Coordinates of N, CA and C in Angstrom, one line a residue:
M1 N 25.2 -14.0 32.5 CA 24.5 -12.7 32.3 C 24.9 -12.1 31.0
Q2 N 24.0 -11.7 30.2 CA 24.3 -11.1 28.9 C 24.2 -9.6 29.0
L3 N 25.2 -8.9 28.5 CA 25.2 -7.4 28.6 C 24.4 -6.9 27.5
R4 N 23.6 -5.9 27.8 CA 22.8 -5.2 26.8 C 23.6 -4.3 25.9
R5 N 23.5 -4.5 24.6 CA 24.2 -3.6 23.7 C 23.6 -2.2 23.6
S6 N 24.5 -1.2 23.8 CA 24.0 0.1 23.7 C 23.7 0.5 22.2
H7 N 22.5 1.1 22.0 CA 22.2 1.5 20.7 C 23.1 2.6 20.2
L8 N 23.6 3.4 21.1 CA 24.5 4.5 20.7 C 25.9 4.1 20.4
R9 N 26.2 2.9 20.5 CA 27.5 2.4 20.1 C 27.6 2.3 18.6
D10 N 26.5 2.3 18.0 CA 26.4 2.3 16.5 C 26.4 3.8 16.0
P11 N 27.4 4.2 15.4 CA 27.5 5.6 15.0 C 26.4 6.0 14.0
K12 N 25.9 5.1 13.2 CA 24.8 5.4 12.3 C 23.5 5.8 13.0
I13 N 23.3 5.1 14.2 CA 22.1 5.5 15.0 C 22.2 6.9 15.6
L14 N 23.4 7.1 16.1 CA 23.6 8.4 16.7 C 23.5 9.6 15.7
R15 N 24.1 9.4 14.5 CA 23.9 10.4 13.4 C 22.5 10.5 13.1
A16 N 21.7 9.4 12.9 CA 20.3 9.5 12.5 C 19.5 10.3 13.6
L17 N 19.8 10.1 14.9 CA 19.2 10.8 15.9 C 19.5 12.3 15.9
Q18 N 20.7 12.6 15.6 CA 21.1 14.0 15.5 C 20.4 14.7 14.3
Y19 N 20.3 14.0 13.2 CA 19.6 14.6 12.1 C 18.1 14.7 12.4
F20 N 17.5 13.7 13.0 CA 16.1 13.7 13.4 C 15.8 14.9 14.3
E21 N 16.7 15.1 15.3 CA 16.5 16.2 16.2 C 16.5 17.5 15.5
A22 N 17.4 17.7 14.6 CA 17.5 18.9 13.8 C 16.2 19.1 12.9
V23 N 15.8 18.1 12.3 CA 14.5 18.1 11.5 C 13.4 18.6 12.4
A24 N 13.3 17.9 13.5 CA 12.2 18.2 14.4 C 12.2 19.7 14.9
R25 N 13.4 20.1 15.3 CA 13.6 21.5 15.8 C 13.3 22.5 14.7
H26 N 13.8 22.3 13.5 CA 13.6 23.2 12.4 C 12.2 23.1 11.7
G27 N 11.6 21.9 11.8 CA 10.4 21.6 11.1 C 10.7 21.5 9.6
S28 N 11.9 21.1 9.2 CA 12.3 21.1 7.8 C 13.5 20.2 7.6
V29 N 13.4 19.4 6.6 CA 14.5 18.5 6.2 C 15.6 19.4 5.6
K30 N 15.2 20.4 4.8 CA 16.1 21.2 4.1 C 17.0 22.0 5.1
L31 N 16.3 22.6 6.1 CA 17.1 23.4 7.1 C 18.0 22.5 7.9
A32 N 17.6 21.3 8.2 CA 18.4 20.4 9.0 C 19.6 20.0 8.1
A33 N 19.4 19.8 6.8 CA 20.5 19.4 5.9 C 21.5 20.6 5.8
E34 N 21.0 21.8 5.8 CA 21.9 23.0 5.7 C 22.7 23.1 7.0
E35 N 22.1 22.8 8.2 CA 22.8 22.8 9.4 C 24.0 21.8 9.5
F36 N 23.8 20.7 8.9 CA 24.9 19.7 8.9 C 25.8 19.7 7.6
G37 N 25.4 20.5 6.7 CA 26.2 20.6 5.5 C 26.1 19.3 4.6
V38 N 24.9 18.8 4.6 CA 24.6 17.6 3.7 C 23.4 17.8 2.9
S39 N 23.1 16.9 2.0 CA 21.9 17.1 1.1 C 20.7 16.7 1.9
A40 N 19.6 17.3 1.4 CA 18.3 17.0 2.0 C 18.0 15.5 1.8
S41 N 18.5 14.9 0.7 CA 18.3 13.5 0.5 C 19.0 12.7 1.5
A42 N 20.2 13.1 1.9 CA 20.9 12.4 3.0 C 20.2 12.4 4.3
V43 N 19.6 13.5 4.6 CA 18.8 13.6 5.9 C 17.5 12.7 5.8
S44 N 16.9 12.8 4.6 CA 15.7 11.9 4.4 C 16.0 10.4 4.6
H45 N 17.2 10.0 4.0 CA 17.6 8.6 4.2 C 17.8 8.3 5.6
Q46 N 18.4 9.2 6.4 CA 18.7 9.0 7.8 C 17.3 8.8 8.6
L47 N 16.3 9.7 8.2 CA 15.0 9.5 8.8 C 14.4 8.2 8.5
R48 N 14.5 7.8 7.3 CA 13.9 6.5 6.9 C 14.6 5.4 7.6
D49 N 15.9 5.4 7.7 CA 16.7 4.4 8.4 C 16.3 4.3 9.9
L50 N 16.2 5.5 10.5 CA 15.8 5.5 11.9 C 14.5 5.0 12.1
S51 N 13.5 5.3 11.3 CA 12.2 4.7 11.4 C 12.2 3.2 11.3
Q52 N 13.0 2.7 10.3 CA 13.1 1.3 10.2 C 13.7 0.6 11.4
Y53 N 14.8 1.3 11.9 CA 15.5 0.7 13.1 C 14.5 0.7 14.3
L54 N 13.7 1.7 14.5 CA 12.8 1.8 15.6 C 11.5 0.9 15.4
G55 N 11.2 0.7 14.1 CA 10.0 -0.1 13.8 C 8.8 0.8 13.9
E56 N 9.0 2.1 13.9 CA 7.9 3.1 14.1 C 8.1 4.3 13.1
E57 N 7.0 4.9 12.6 CA 7.1 6.1 11.9 C 7.4 7.2 12.9
I58 N 8.3 8.1 12.5 CA 8.6 9.3 13.4 C 8.2 10.6 12.8
V59 N 8.1 10.7 11.5 CA 7.7 11.9 10.8 C 6.7 11.6 9.8
L60 N 5.9 12.5 9.5 CA 4.9 12.4 8.4 C 5.1 13.6 7.5
R61 N 5.0 13.3 6.2 CA 5.1 14.4 5.2 C 3.8 15.2 5.2
E62 N 3.9 16.5 5.2 CA 2.7 17.3 5.1 C 2.9 18.4 4.1
G63 N 2.5 18.1 2.9 CA 2.8 19.0 1.8 C 4.3 19.2 1.6
R64 N 4.8 20.4 1.8 CA 6.3 20.6 1.7 C 7.0 20.5 3.0
G65 N 6.2 20.3 4.1 CA 6.8 20.2 5.4 C 6.7 18.9 6.0
I66 N 7.0 18.8 7.3 CA 6.9 17.5 8.0 C 6.2 17.8 9.3
A67 N 5.6 16.7 9.8 CA 5.0 16.7 11.1 C 5.5 15.5 11.9
L68 N 5.7 15.6 13.2 CA 6.1 14.5 14.0 C 4.9 13.7 14.4
T69 N 5.2 12.4 14.4 CA 4.2 11.4 15.0 C 4.3 11.5 16.5
D70 N 3.4 10.8 17.2 CA 3.5 10.8 18.7 C 4.8 10.3 19.1
T71 N 5.3 9.2 18.5 CA 6.6 8.6 18.8 C 7.7 9.7 18.5
G72 N 7.6 10.3 17.3 CA 8.6 11.4 17.0 C 8.6 12.5 18.0
R73 N 7.5 12.9 18.5 CA 7.5 14.0 19.5 C 8.2 13.5 20.8
R74 N 7.9 12.3 21.2 CA 8.5 11.7 22.4 C 10.0 11.7 22.3
I75 N 10.5 11.2 21.1 CA 11.9 11.1 20.9 C 12.5 12.5 20.8
H76 N 11.9 13.4 20.2 CA 12.4 14.7 20.1 C 12.6 15.4 21.4
V77 N 11.6 15.3 22.3 CA 11.7 15.9 23.6 C 12.9 15.3 24.4
E78 N 13.1 14.0 24.3 CA 14.2 13.3 25.0 C 15.5 13.7 24.4
M79 N 15.6 13.6 23.0 CA 16.9 13.9 22.4 C 17.3 15.4 22.6
A80 N 16.4 16.3 22.6 CA 16.7 17.7 22.8 C 17.3 17.9 24.2
A81 N 16.8 17.2 25.2 CA 17.3 17.2 26.5 C 18.7 16.6 26.6
V82 N 18.9 15.5 25.9 CA 20.2 14.8 25.9 C 21.2 15.7 25.3
L83 N 20.9 16.3 24.1 CA 21.9 17.1 23.4 C 22.2 18.4 24.2
K84 N 21.2 19.0 24.9 CA 21.5 20.1 25.7 C 22.4 19.8 26.8
S85 N 22.2 18.6 27.4 CA 23.0 18.2 28.5 C 24.5 17.9 28.0
M86 N 24.6 17.4 26.8 CA 25.9 17.2 26.3 C 26.6 18.5 26.0
D87 N 25.9 19.5 25.5 CA 26.5 20.8 25.3 C 26.9 21.4 26.7
T88 N 26.2 21.2 27.7 CA 26.5 21.8 29.0 C 27.8 21.1 29.5
V89 N 27.9 19.8 29.4 CA 29.1 19.1 29.8 C 30.3 19.6 29.0
I90 N 30.2 19.7 27.7 CA 31.3 20.2 26.9 C 31.7 21.6 27.3
D91 N 30.7 22.5 27.4 CA 30.9 23.9 27.8 C 31.7 24.0 29.2
S92 N 31.3 23.1 30.1 CA 32.0 23.1 31.4 C 33.4 22.7 31.3
V93 N 33.7 21.8 30.4 CA 35.1 21.3 30.3 C 35.9 22.4 29.5
I94 N 35.4 22.9 28.5 CA 36.1 23.9 27.7 C 36.2 25.2 28.4
G95 N 35.1 25.6 29.1 CA 35.1 27.0 29.7 C 35.9 27.1 30.9

């Protein structure tokens, strides 16, 4: 029996998902970059890498802003729930 490799064992994927969630939440690469203290270019590279990893487009450029594709919206809903759950767990341990 072959064990399935977890995608989240790769820290690059986890970081890309965190950046993507922030972009989706803010509707802005620039604001997501400010949240993480990195350049907008770094966030854009993470979005590109995540799209390539998934084999699907997740964001579309719209003028100076971005829009989520259907796949992007699905991932955002799920990632927002996962990150909220992680925050709840950490708060329960710290609090």
